[in-house]
Amino acid sequence: NLDWSTERTLWQDAVQKAPGRARPAYNLAKHHHRKIGALDQAVQLYERSFFLQAPLPKYSKSLSLNGIAGIYYLKKDYHKVIEFCRKALEIYPGFQNARYNIMIAYLGLKAWEEASGQLDFLIEKFPADWFYSYMKGVVLIRLGEPKKALPYFQDALKRKHDELRVIVHIGKALSLMGHPDRAEWFFY
């Protein structure tokens, strides 16, 4: 069946066969967004999927808004990323990806305090995720707080003991704290 020959043709066929369903339109939008870089078409499809039927309507609408935010991220329009992710969170407050994308947008804006606040929320809601502790440490380094960053890096290292980025940042925090002798071990 030629409709199944590529991801694009699969989702185009699904959109034609189920024009009132959100998932095929969303997945075709995601394909345009990530695989072929057709961002304008992707936005149109994300917008379309927002209004279509889905088994989990709030989640589906939030996915569509988050997809649009992802396109704005590629365009480096971080304020729009935040705007669309906040809309997604209004509809579906527990949407982890939207919260993460707000944090990433704040990093793009070099709004360290705001990124830190988003990370506090993510760490509280998803405490098992090492990456949020790591990123909190990175943000605290940017804020000139290496002593506060160190426990976050140590927490991340407990969860992901072989992650080189965490190890290097522990060394960086120690160096910034005035302990180059202790930091040296983490750099080698």
Coordinates of C-alpha atoms in Angstrom, one line a residue:
N1 CA 0.0 0.0 0.0
L2 CA 1.6 3.2 -1.2
D3 CA -0.2 5.2 1.5
W4 CA 2.1 3.5 4.1
S5 CA 5.3 4.0 2.1
T6 CA 6.4 7.1 4.1
E7 CA 5.4 8.8 7.3
R8 CA 4.1 11.7 5.3
T9 CA 1.9 9.7 3.0
L10 CA 0.6 7.7 6.0
W11 CA -0.6 10.8 7.9
Q12 CA -1.9 12.5 4.7
D13 CA -4.0 9.4 4.0
A14 CA -5.2 9.4 7.7
V15 CA -6.2 13.1 7.4
Q16 CA -8.2 12.3 4.3
K17 CA -9.9 9.3 5.8
A18 CA -10.6 10.9 9.2
P19 CA -10.9 14.6 8.5
G20 CA -12.7 15.3 11.8
R21 CA -10.0 13.7 14.0
A22 CA -7.2 15.6 15.7
R23 CA -4.5 12.9 15.8
P24 CA -3.9 12.6 12.1
A25 CA -3.7 16.3 11.6
Y26 CA -1.4 16.7 14.6
N27 CA 0.9 13.9 13.4
L28 CA 1.1 15.4 9.9
A29 CA 1.9 18.8 11.5
K30 CA 4.6 17.2 13.6
H31 CA 6.0 15.6 10.4
H32 CA 6.1 18.9 8.6
H33 CA 7.6 20.6 11.6
R34 CA 10.4 18.1 12.4
K35 CA 11.1 16.1 9.3
I36 CA 10.8 18.5 6.3
G37 CA 10.9 22.0 8.0
A38 CA 7.7 23.2 6.4
L39 CA 6.9 25.4 9.3
D40 CA 4.0 27.4 7.8
Q41 CA 2.2 24.2 6.8
A42 CA 2.9 22.7 10.2
V43 CA 1.3 25.8 12.0
Q44 CA -1.8 25.5 9.8
L45 CA -2.1 21.8 10.7
Y46 CA -1.5 22.3 14.4
E47 CA -4.2 25.0 14.3
R48 CA -6.5 22.7 12.5
S49 CA -5.9 19.8 14.9
F50 CA -6.7 22.1 17.8
F51 CA -10.4 22.3 16.7
L52 CA -10.8 18.6 15.8
Q53 CA -12.2 15.7 17.9
A54 CA -9.9 13.7 20.2
P55 CA -10.4 11.1 22.9
L56 CA -8.7 13.4 25.4
P57 CA -9.7 16.9 24.1
K58 CA -7.8 19.0 26.6
Y59 CA -4.6 17.1 26.1
S60 CA -5.0 17.2 22.4
K61 CA -5.5 20.9 22.3
S62 CA -2.5 21.4 24.6
L63 CA -0.4 19.3 22.2
S64 CA -1.4 21.5 19.3
L65 CA -0.5 24.7 21.1
N66 CA 2.8 23.2 22.3
G67 CA 3.5 22.2 18.6
I68 CA 3.0 25.8 17.6
A69 CA 5.2 26.9 20.4
G70 CA 7.9 24.6 19.1
I71 CA 7.8 26.3 15.7
Y72 CA 8.2 29.7 17.4
Y73 CA 11.2 28.3 19.3
L74 CA 12.9 27.4 16.0
K75 CA 12.3 31.0 14.9
K76 CA 13.8 32.2 18.2
D77 CA 10.6 34.1 19.1
Y78 CA 10.7 33.1 22.8
H79 CA 7.9 35.4 23.9
K80 CA 5.6 33.5 21.5
V81 CA 6.8 30.2 22.9
I82 CA 5.9 31.3 26.4
E83 CA 2.5 32.7 25.2
F84 CA 1.5 29.4 23.5
C85 CA 2.8 27.2 26.3
R86 CA 0.9 29.2 28.8
K87 CA -2.3 28.7 26.8
A88 CA -1.5 25.0 26.7
L89 CA -1.2 25.0 30.5
E90 CA -4.4 26.9 31.0
I91 CA -6.2 24.0 29.1
Y92 CA -4.2 21.2 30.6
P93 CA -2.3 22.3 33.7
G94 CA -0.2 19.1 34.2
F95 CA 1.4 19.3 30.7
Q96 CA 5.0 18.7 31.5
N97 CA 6.3 19.5 28.0
A98 CA 4.7 22.9 27.9
R99 CA 6.2 23.8 31.3
Y100 CA 9.6 22.6 30.1
N101 CA 9.3 24.7 26.9
I102 CA 8.5 27.8 28.9
M103 CA 11.7 27.1 30.9
I104 CA 13.7 26.7 27.7
A105 CA 12.3 29.9 26.3
Y106 CA 13.3 31.8 29.4
L107 CA 16.8 30.4 28.9
G108 CA 16.7 31.7 25.4
L109 CA 15.8 35.1 26.7
K110 CA 18.5 34.9 29.4
A111 CA 15.7 35.4 32.0
W112 CA 17.5 33.3 34.6
E113 CA 15.2 34.0 37.5
E114 CA 12.1 33.1 35.5
A115 CA 13.8 29.9 34.2
S116 CA 14.7 29.1 37.8
G117 CA 11.1 29.4 38.9
Q118 CA 9.9 27.0 36.2
L119 CA 12.6 24.6 37.2
D120 CA 11.4 24.7 40.8
F121 CA 8.0 23.7 39.6
L122 CA 9.3 20.9 37.4
I123 CA 11.6 19.5 40.2
E124 CA 8.7 19.5 42.6
K125 CA 6.3 17.8 40.2
F126 CA 8.8 15.4 38.6
P127 CA 11.4 14.8 41.3
A128 CA 12.8 11.7 39.7
D129 CA 14.0 13.5 36.5
W130 CA 17.7 14.2 36.9
F131 CA 17.7 16.7 34.0
Y132 CA 15.7 19.3 35.9
S133 CA 18.1 19.2 38.9
Y134 CA 21.0 19.6 36.4
M135 CA 19.3 22.5 34.7
K136 CA 18.5 24.2 38.0
G137 CA 22.2 24.0 38.8
V138 CA 23.2 25.5 35.4
V139 CA 20.7 28.4 36.0
L140 CA 22.1 29.0 39.5
I141 CA 25.6 29.2 38.0
R142 CA 24.3 31.8 35.6
L143 CA 22.9 33.7 38.5
G144 CA 26.3 33.7 40.2
E145 CA 25.2 31.2 42.9
P146 CA 27.6 28.2 42.5
K147 CA 27.3 27.2 46.2
K148 CA 23.5 26.8 45.7
A149 CA 24.0 25.0 42.4
L150 CA 26.3 22.3 43.8
P151 CA 23.5 20.3 45.6
Y152 CA 21.4 20.3 42.4
F153 CA 24.3 18.9 40.4
Q154 CA 25.0 16.3 43.1
D155 CA 21.3 15.3 43.1
A156 CA 21.5 15.0 39.3
L157 CA 24.7 12.9 39.6
K158 CA 23.0 10.5 42.0
R159 CA 20.3 9.8 39.4
K160 CA 22.5 9.8 36.3
H161 CA 25.9 8.9 37.6
D162 CA 27.6 8.7 34.2
E163 CA 26.4 12.0 32.8
L164 CA 29.5 14.0 31.7
R165 CA 27.7 17.4 31.7
V166 CA 26.8 17.0 35.4
I167 CA 30.3 16.0 36.3
V168 CA 31.9 18.9 34.5
H169 CA 29.4 21.3 36.1
I170 CA 30.2 20.0 39.6
G171 CA 33.9 20.9 38.8
K172 CA 32.8 24.3 37.5
A173 CA 30.8 25.0 40.6
L174 CA 33.7 24.0 42.9
S175 CA 36.1 26.2 40.9
L176 CA 33.8 29.2 41.1
M177 CA 33.5 28.6 44.9
G178 CA 37.3 28.9 45.2
H179 CA 38.2 25.2 45.4
P180 CA 40.2 24.6 42.2
D181 CA 42.0 21.7 43.8
R182 CA 38.7 19.8 44.4
A183 CA 37.4 21.0 41.0
E184 CA 40.4 19.5 39.1
W185 CA 39.3 16.0 39.9
F186 CA 36.0 16.5 38.1
F187 CA 37.7 17.8 34.9
Y188 CA 39.9 14.8 34.4

